[in-house]
C-alpha cells in the first residue's frame, strides 16, 4: 500500500485499504521528510523560499499529523505512533536549514498529538537519531564532516547504526514503552550532551 502524502485522495485510499486488509492496527512509524536540495545548502535566510518552506512543512510535518489522525481511527487501544526527528530541531546545524525548522514543528506536533490521542490510549513519540549515512543524507552539504564531528565529540565516540535506532523504535512501539508518550528519545551516542 503506498500513497503520496500530499494527496488527500491517495491517503484516503491507502488507509481504507489498510482497514480492509487488517481491520485494526497496533502502530504506525512515520519516517517521511523532504526539503529541496537547494534549501539544504548555504544560508537559511538566503536559501529558504516560500515554496520550499511550504513543501518541507507539508511533507515533513503535516503528513505526520494527517497520518496520525488517520491511523488513530483504526488503531487498537494501547497503540503507538513513532516518528523520526533530528537534533537540528533544537540546535542550529549548518546547511540543514529549513529541515531543522520542520523537525522542530514535528517535535511540537508529537506533544500535541500525545495530548490529543492519549485519552484513546494511543502513545506518540519521536526518535532523534544521530546522523546515519543514507541516500537522503547525501543531499546535505558537508554531511561527511557532520559524521566526523559526531565521532569526535559524542561520548560514545562513534555514530549510531540503523539497528540501534530500530531497537529504540521497537521499545517505543512495544508494551515495554507503555508509559512513554510525548517524548523525543535521543539515540545519538550521547552527542546531545
Coordinates of N, CA and C in Angstrom, one line a residue:
X1 N 0.9 -1.2 0.0 CA 0.0 0.0 0.0 C 0.9 1.2 0.0
X2 N 0.7 2.1 -0.9 CA 1.5 3.3 -1.0 C 0.6 4.5 -1.3
X3 N 1.1 5.7 -1.0 CA 0.3 6.9 -1.2 C 1.2 8.1 -1.2
X4 N 0.9 9.1 -2.0 CA 1.5 10.4 -2.0 C 0.9 11.1 -0.8
X5 N 1.8 11.5 0.2 CA 1.3 12.1 1.5 C 0.8 13.5 1.2
X6 N 1.0 14.1 0.1 CA 0.4 15.4 -0.2 C -0.9 15.3 -0.9
X7 N -1.4 14.1 -1.2 CA -2.6 13.9 -1.9 C -3.7 13.3 -1.0
X8 N -4.7 14.0 -0.6 CA -5.7 13.5 0.3 C -6.4 12.3 -0.2
X9 N -6.7 12.3 -1.5 CA -7.5 11.2 -2.1 C -6.6 9.9 -2.0
X10 N -5.3 10.0 -2.3 CA -4.5 8.8 -2.1 C -4.3 8.4 -0.7
X11 N -4.3 9.3 0.2 CA -4.2 8.9 1.6 C -5.5 8.3 2.1
X12 N -6.7 8.8 1.6 CA -8.0 8.2 1.9 C -8.0 6.7 1.4
X13 N -7.5 6.5 0.2 CA -7.5 5.1 -0.4 C -6.5 4.2 0.4
X14 N -5.3 4.7 0.7 CA -4.4 3.9 1.5 C -4.9 3.5 2.8
X15 N -5.5 4.4 3.6 CA -6.0 4.0 4.9 C -7.2 3.1 4.8
X16 N -8.0 3.3 3.7 CA -9.2 2.4 3.5 C -8.7 1.0 3.2
X17 N -7.6 0.9 2.4 CA -7.0 -0.4 2.1 C -6.4 -1.1 3.4
X18 N -5.8 -0.2 4.2 CA -5.2 -0.8 5.5 C -6.4 -1.3 6.3
X19 N -7.4 -0.6 6.4 CA -8.6 -1.0 7.3 C -9.2 -2.3 6.7
X20 N -9.3 -2.3 5.4 CA -9.9 -3.5 4.7 C -9.0 -4.8 4.9
X21 N -7.7 -4.6 4.8 CA -6.8 -5.7 4.9 C -6.6 -6.2 6.3
X22 N -6.4 -5.2 7.3 CA -6.1 -5.6 8.6 C -7.2 -5.4 9.7
X23 N -8.1 -4.6 9.3 CA -9.2 -4.2 10.3 C -8.7 -3.1 11.2
X24 N -7.8 -3.5 12.1 CA -7.2 -2.5 13.0 C -5.7 -2.7 13.0
X25 N -5.0 -1.6 13.5 CA -3.5 -1.7 13.5 C -3.1 -1.4 14.9
X26 N -1.8 -1.8 15.2 CA -1.3 -1.5 16.5 C -0.3 -0.4 16.6
X27 N 0.3 -0.1 15.4 CA 1.3 1.0 15.4 C 1.5 1.6 14.0
X28 N 2.1 2.8 14.1 CA 2.5 3.5 12.8 C 3.9 4.1 13.0
X29 N 4.7 3.9 12.1 CA 6.1 4.5 12.1 C 6.1 5.5 10.9
X30 N 6.3 6.8 11.3 CA 6.3 7.9 10.3 C 7.8 8.3 10.1
X31 N 8.3 8.0 8.9 CA 9.7 8.3 8.7 C 9.8 9.1 7.3
X32 N 9.0 10.1 7.1 CA 8.9 10.8 5.9 C 9.3 12.3 6.2
X33 N 10.2 12.7 5.3 CA 10.7 14.2 5.4 C 11.2 14.5 4.0
X34 N 11.1 15.8 3.7 CA 11.6 16.3 2.5 C 11.9 17.8 2.5
X35 N 13.0 18.1 1.9 CA 13.3 19.5 1.6 C 14.1 19.5 0.3
X36 N 13.9 20.5 -0.6 CA 14.7 20.5 -1.8 C 16.2 20.7 -1.5
X37 N 17.0 20.1 -2.4 CA 18.4 20.2 -2.2 C 18.9 21.6 -2.1
X38 N 18.3 22.5 -2.9 CA 18.7 23.9 -2.9 C 18.4 24.6 -1.5
X39 N 17.5 24.0 -0.8 CA 17.1 24.6 0.5 C 18.1 24.1 1.6
X40 N 18.9 23.1 1.3 CA 19.8 22.4 2.3 C 21.3 22.8 2.0
X41 N 21.5 24.0 1.7 CA 22.9 24.4 1.5 C 23.0 25.9 1.8
X42 N 24.2 26.3 2.2 CA 24.4 27.8 2.4 C 23.5 28.3 3.6
X43 N 23.1 29.5 3.4 CA 22.4 30.3 4.4 C 20.9 30.0 4.5
X44 N 20.4 29.8 5.7 CA 18.9 29.5 5.8 C 18.1 30.7 5.3
X45 N 18.5 31.9 5.7 CA 17.8 33.1 5.3 C 17.9 33.4 3.8
X46 N 19.0 33.1 3.2 CA 19.1 33.4 1.8 C 18.5 32.3 0.9
X47 N 18.5 31.0 1.4 CA 18.1 29.9 0.5 C 16.7 29.3 0.8
X48 N 16.0 29.9 1.8 CA 14.7 29.4 2.0 C 13.6 30.2 1.3
X49 N 12.9 29.5 0.4 CA 11.9 30.1 -0.4 C 10.5 29.8 0.2
X50 N 9.5 30.6 -0.2 CA 8.2 30.3 0.3 C 7.7 28.9 -0.1
X51 N 7.9 28.6 -1.4 CA 7.5 27.2 -1.9 C 8.3 26.1 -1.2
X52 N 9.6 26.3 -1.0 CA 10.4 25.3 -0.4 C 10.0 25.1 1.1
X53 N 9.7 26.2 1.8 CA 9.3 26.1 3.2 C 7.9 25.4 3.3
X54 N 7.0 25.8 2.4 CA 5.7 25.2 2.4 C 5.8 23.7 2.1
X55 N 6.6 23.3 1.1 CA 6.8 21.9 0.7 C 7.4 21.1 1.9
X56 N 8.4 21.6 2.5 CA 9.1 20.9 3.6 C 8.1 20.7 4.8
X57 N 7.3 21.7 5.1 CA 6.3 21.6 6.2 C 5.2 20.7 5.9
X58 N 4.7 20.7 4.6 CA 3.6 19.8 4.2 C 4.1 18.4 4.3
X59 N 5.2 18.1 3.7 CA 5.7 16.7 3.6 C 6.2 16.2 4.9
X60 N 7.0 17.0 5.6 CA 7.7 16.6 6.8 C 6.8 16.7 8.1
X61 N 5.9 17.6 8.1 CA 5.1 17.8 9.4 C 3.6 17.5 9.2
X62 N 3.0 18.1 8.2 CA 1.5 17.8 8.1 C 1.3 16.4 7.8
X63 N 2.2 15.7 7.0 CA 2.0 14.3 6.7 C 1.9 13.5 8.0
X64 N 2.8 13.9 9.0 CA 2.8 13.2 10.3 C 1.5 13.4 11.1
X65 N 1.0 14.6 11.1 CA -0.3 14.9 11.8 C -1.4 14.2 11.1
X66 N -1.5 14.2 9.8 CA -2.5 13.6 9.0 C -2.5 12.1 9.1
X67 N -1.3 11.5 9.0 CA -1.2 10.0 9.1 C -1.5 9.6 10.5
X68 N -1.2 10.4 11.5 CA -1.5 10.0 12.9 C -3.0 10.1 13.1
X69 N -3.7 11.1 12.6 CA -5.2 11.2 12.7 C -5.8 10.0 12.1
X70 N -5.4 9.7 10.8 CA -6.0 8.6 10.1 C -5.7 7.2 10.8
X71 N -4.5 7.0 11.3 CA -4.1 5.8 12.0 C -4.9 5.7 13.3
X72 N -5.1 6.8 14.0 CA -5.8 6.7 15.3 C -7.3 6.2 15.1
X73 N -7.8 6.4 13.9 CA -9.2 5.9 13.6 C -9.3 4.4 13.5
X74 N -8.2 3.8 13.2 CA -8.2 2.3 13.1 C -7.2 1.6 14.1
X75 N -6.7 2.4 15.0 CA -5.7 1.8 15.9 C -6.3 1.2 17.2
X76 N -5.8 0.1 17.6 CA -6.2 -0.5 18.8 C -5.8 0.3 20.0
X77 N -6.6 0.3 21.2 CA -6.1 1.0 22.4 C -4.7 0.4 22.8
X78 N -3.9 1.2 23.3 CA -2.5 0.8 23.6 C -1.6 0.9 22.4
X79 N -2.1 1.4 21.3 CA -1.3 1.6 20.1 C -0.2 2.7 20.2
X80 N 0.7 2.7 19.3 CA 1.8 3.6 19.4 C 2.2 4.2 18.0
X81 N 2.5 5.4 18.0 CA 3.0 6.1 16.8 C 4.3 6.7 17.0
X82 N 5.3 6.4 16.2 CA 6.7 6.9 16.3 C 7.1 7.6 15.0
X83 N 7.7 8.7 15.2 CA 8.2 9.5 14.1 C 9.7 9.7 14.3
X84 N 10.4 10.2 13.2 CA 11.8 10.4 13.3 C 12.1 12.0 13.3
X85 N 13.1 12.3 14.1 CA 13.5 13.7 14.1 C 15.0 13.8 14.2
X86 N 15.5 15.0 14.5 CA 17.0 15.2 14.5 C 17.3 16.3 15.4
X87 N 18.5 16.3 16.0 CA 19.0 17.4 16.9 C 18.8 18.8 16.3
X88 N 18.8 18.9 15.0 CA 18.6 20.2 14.4 C 17.3 20.8 14.7
X89 N 16.4 20.1 15.3 CA 15.1 20.7 15.8 C 15.4 21.6 17.0
X90 N 16.5 21.3 17.7 CA 16.8 22.1 18.9 C 18.0 23.0 18.8
X91 N 18.9 22.7 17.8 CA 20.1 23.4 17.7 C 20.4 23.7 16.2
X92 N 21.1 24.8 15.9 CA 21.5 25.1 14.6 C 22.5 24.1 14.0
X93 N 22.1 23.5 12.9 CA 23.0 22.6 12.2 C 23.3 23.2 10.8
X94 N 24.5 23.6 10.5 CA 24.8 24.3 9.3 C 24.3 23.4 8.1
X95 N 23.6 24.1 7.1 CA 23.1 23.6 5.9 C 21.9 22.7 6.0
X96 N 21.4 22.4 7.2 CA 20.2 21.6 7.4 C 19.0 22.5 7.3
X97 N 19.2 23.8 7.6 CA 18.3 24.9 7.3 C 16.8 24.6 7.5
X98 N 16.0 24.6 6.5 CA 14.5 24.5 6.6 C 14.1 23.2 7.2
X99 N 15.0 22.2 7.0 CA 14.6 20.9 7.6 C 14.7 20.9 9.2
X100 N 15.6 21.7 9.7 CA 15.6 21.9 11.2 C 14.3 22.5 11.7
X101 N 13.8 23.5 10.9 CA 12.6 24.1 11.3 C 11.4 23.1 11.2
X102 N 11.4 22.3 10.2 CA 10.4 21.3 10.0 C 10.5 20.3 11.1
X103 N 11.7 19.9 11.5 CA 11.8 18.9 12.6 C 11.3 19.5 13.9
X104 N 11.6 20.8 14.1 CA 11.1 21.4 15.3 C 9.6 21.4 15.4
X105 N 9.0 21.7 14.2 CA 7.5 21.6 14.1 C 7.0 20.2 14.4
X106 N 7.7 19.2 13.9 CA 7.3 17.8 14.1 C 7.4 17.5 15.6
X107 N 8.4 17.9 16.3 CA 8.6 17.7 17.7 C 7.4 18.3 18.5
X108 N 7.0 19.5 18.1 CA 5.9 20.2 18.8 C 4.6 19.4 18.5
X109 N 4.5 18.8 17.3 CA 3.3 18.0 16.9 C 3.3 16.7 17.7
X110 N 4.4 16.2 18.0 CA 4.5 15.0 18.9 C 3.8 15.3 20.2
X111 N 4.1 16.4 20.8 CA 3.5 16.8 22.1 C 2.0 17.0 22.0
X112 N 1.6 17.7 21.0 CA 0.1 18.0 20.8 C -0.7 16.7 20.5
X113 N -0.1 15.9 19.6 CA -0.8 14.6 19.3 C -0.8 13.7 20.5
X114 N 0.2 13.7 21.3 CA 0.2 12.9 22.5 C -0.9 13.3 23.4
X115 N -1.1 14.6 23.6 CA -2.2 15.2 24.4 C -3.6 14.8 23.8
X116 N -3.7 14.9 22.5 CA -5.0 14.7 21.9 C -5.4 13.2 21.8
X117 N -4.4 12.3 21.6 CA -4.7 10.9 21.4 C -4.4 10.1 22.6
X118 N -3.8 10.6 23.6 CA -3.6 9.9 24.9 C -4.9 9.3 25.5
X119 N -6.0 10.1 25.5 CA -7.2 9.6 26.1 C -7.8 8.3 25.4
X120 N -7.3 8.1 24.1 CA -7.7 6.9 23.4 C -6.7 5.8 23.7
X121 N -5.8 6.0 24.5 CA -4.8 5.0 24.8 C -3.7 4.9 23.7
X122 N -3.5 5.9 22.9 CA -2.5 5.9 21.9 C -1.4 6.8 22.3
X123 N -0.2 6.2 22.2 CA 1.1 7.0 22.5 C 1.7 7.5 21.3
X124 N 2.3 8.7 21.4 CA 3.0 9.4 20.3 C 4.4 9.8 20.8
X125 N 5.4 9.3 20.1 CA 6.8 9.7 20.4 C 7.6 9.9 19.1
X126 N 8.8 10.4 19.3 CA 9.7 10.6 18.2 C 11.1 10.1 18.7
X127 N 11.9 9.7 17.7 CA 13.3 9.3 17.9 C 14.1 10.3 17.2
X128 N 15.1 10.9 18.0 CA 16.0 11.9 17.4 C 17.3 11.1 17.2
X129 N 17.5 10.6 16.0 CA 18.7 9.8 15.7 C 19.9 10.6 15.4
X130 N 21.1 10.1 15.7 CA 22.3 10.8 15.2 C 22.3 10.6 13.7
X131 N 23.3 11.3 13.1 CA 23.4 11.2 11.6 C 23.8 9.8 11.2
X132 N 23.1 9.3 10.1 CA 23.4 8.0 9.5 C 23.5 8.2 8.1
X133 N 24.5 7.6 7.5 CA 24.8 7.7 6.1 C 23.7 7.0 5.2
X134 N 22.7 7.8 4.7 CA 21.7 7.3 3.9 C 21.6 8.1 2.6
X135 N 20.8 7.6 1.7 CA 20.6 8.3 0.4 C 20.1 9.8 0.7
X136 N 19.2 9.9 1.6 CA 18.6 11.2 1.9 C 19.7 12.1 2.5
X137 N 20.6 11.6 3.3 CA 21.6 12.4 4.0 C 22.7 12.9 2.9
X138 N 22.8 12.2 1.8 CA 23.8 12.6 0.8 C 23.4 13.9 0.2
X139 N 22.2 14.4 0.4 CA 21.8 15.7 -0.1 C 22.2 16.9 0.8
X140 N 22.7 16.6 2.0 CA 23.0 17.6 2.9 C 24.5 18.0 2.7
X141 N 24.7 19.3 2.4 CA 26.0 19.8 2.2 C 26.9 19.6 3.4
X142 N 28.1 19.0 3.3 CA 29.0 18.8 4.4 C 28.7 17.6 5.3
X143 N 27.9 16.7 4.8 CA 27.4 15.6 5.7 C 28.6 14.7 6.2
X144 N 29.6 14.5 5.4 CA 30.8 13.7 5.9 C 31.4 14.4 7.1
X145 N 31.5 15.7 7.1 CA 32.1 16.4 8.3 C 31.2 16.3 9.5
X146 N 29.9 16.3 9.3 CA 28.9 16.1 10.4 C 29.2 14.7 11.0
X147 N 29.3 13.7 10.2 CA 29.6 12.3 10.8 C 30.9 12.3 11.6
X148 N 31.9 13.0 11.1 CA 33.2 13.0 11.8 C 33.1 13.8 13.1
X149 N 32.3 14.9 13.1 CA 32.1 15.6 14.3 C 31.5 14.8 15.4
X150 N 30.5 13.9 15.0 CA 29.9 13.0 16.0 C 30.9 12.0 16.5
X151 N 31.7 11.5 15.6 CA 32.8 10.5 16.1 C 33.8 11.2 17.0
X152 N 34.0 12.5 16.8 CA 35.0 13.2 17.6 C 34.4 13.6 19.0
X153 N 33.1 14.0 19.0 CA 32.6 14.6 20.2 C 31.5 13.8 21.0
X154 N 30.9 12.9 20.4 CA 29.9 12.1 21.1 C 30.5 11.3 22.2
X155 N 29.9 11.2 23.4 CA 30.6 10.4 24.5 C 30.9 9.0 24.1
X156 N 30.2 8.4 23.2 CA 30.5 7.0 22.7 C 31.5 7.0 21.6
X157 N 31.9 8.2 21.1 CA 33.0 8.4 20.1 C 32.7 7.6 18.8
X158 N 31.4 7.6 18.4 CA 31.0 6.9 17.2 C 29.7 7.4 16.8
X159 N 29.3 7.1 15.5 CA 28.0 7.4 15.1 C 27.1 6.3 15.4
X160 N 25.8 6.4 15.2 CA 24.9 5.3 15.6 C 24.6 4.5 14.3
X161 N 24.1 3.3 14.6 CA 23.8 2.4 13.5 C 22.2 2.3 13.3
X162 N 21.8 2.0 12.1 CA 20.3 1.8 11.9 C 19.7 0.8 12.9
X163 N 20.4 -0.2 13.2 CA 19.9 -1.3 14.1 C 19.6 -0.7 15.5
X164 N 20.4 0.3 15.9 CA 20.2 0.9 17.2 C 19.0 1.8 17.3
X165 N 18.7 2.4 16.2 CA 17.5 3.2 16.0 C 16.3 2.3 16.0
X166 N 16.4 1.2 15.2 CA 15.3 0.3 15.2 C 15.0 -0.3 16.5
X167 N 16.0 -0.6 17.3 CA 15.8 -1.1 18.7 C 15.0 -0.1 19.5
X168 N 15.4 1.2 19.4 CA 14.7 2.2 20.2 C 13.2 2.3 19.7
X169 N 13.0 2.2 18.4 CA 11.6 2.2 17.9 C 10.8 1.0 18.4
X170 N 11.5 -0.2 18.4 CA 10.8 -1.4 18.9 C 10.4 -1.2 20.4
X171 N 11.2 -0.6 21.2 CA 10.9 -0.3 22.6 C 9.6 0.6 22.6
X172 N 9.7 1.7 21.9 CA 8.6 2.7 21.9 C 7.3 2.1 21.4
X173 N 7.4 1.2 20.4 CA 6.2 0.6 19.8 C 5.6 -0.5 20.7
X174 N 6.4 -1.1 21.5 CA 6.0 -2.3 22.3 C 5.4 -1.9 23.6
X175 N 4.8 -2.9 24.3 CA 4.3 -2.7 25.6 C 5.4 -2.2 26.6
X176 N 6.6 -2.5 26.3 CA 7.7 -2.0 27.2 C 7.7 -0.5 27.4
X177 N 7.2 0.2 26.3 CA 7.2 1.7 26.4 C 5.8 2.2 26.7
X178 N 5.0 1.4 27.3 CA 3.5 1.7 27.5 C 3.3 3.0 28.3
X179 N 4.2 3.5 29.1 CA 4.0 4.7 29.9 C 4.8 5.9 29.3
X180 N 5.3 5.7 28.1 CA 6.1 6.8 27.5 C 5.3 7.4 26.3
X181 N 5.0 8.7 26.4 CA 4.3 9.4 25.4 C 4.7 10.9 25.4
X182 N 4.6 11.5 24.2 CA 5.0 12.9 24.1 C 6.5 13.1 24.2
X183 N 7.3 12.1 24.0 CA 8.7 12.1 24.3 C 9.5 12.2 23.0
X184 N 10.7 12.8 23.0 CA 11.7 12.7 22.0 C 12.9 12.0 22.5
X185 N 13.1 10.7 22.1 CA 14.1 9.9 22.6 C 15.4 10.1 21.7
X186 N 16.4 10.6 22.3 CA 17.7 10.8 21.6 C 18.5 9.5 21.5
X187 N 18.8 9.1 20.3 CA 19.6 7.9 20.0 C 20.7 8.4 19.2
X188 N 21.7 9.0 19.8 CA 22.8 9.7 19.1 C 24.2 9.5 19.7
X189 N 24.4 8.4 20.5 CA 25.6 8.1 21.1 C 26.0 9.2 22.2
X190 N 25.0 9.9 22.6 CA 25.2 10.9 23.6 C 25.7 12.3 23.1
X191 N 25.7 12.5 21.8 CA 26.2 13.7 21.2 C 25.5 14.9 21.8
X192 N 24.2 14.8 22.1 CA 23.4 16.0 22.5 C 23.9 16.5 23.9
X193 N 24.6 15.7 24.7 CA 25.1 16.2 26.0 C 26.3 17.1 25.8

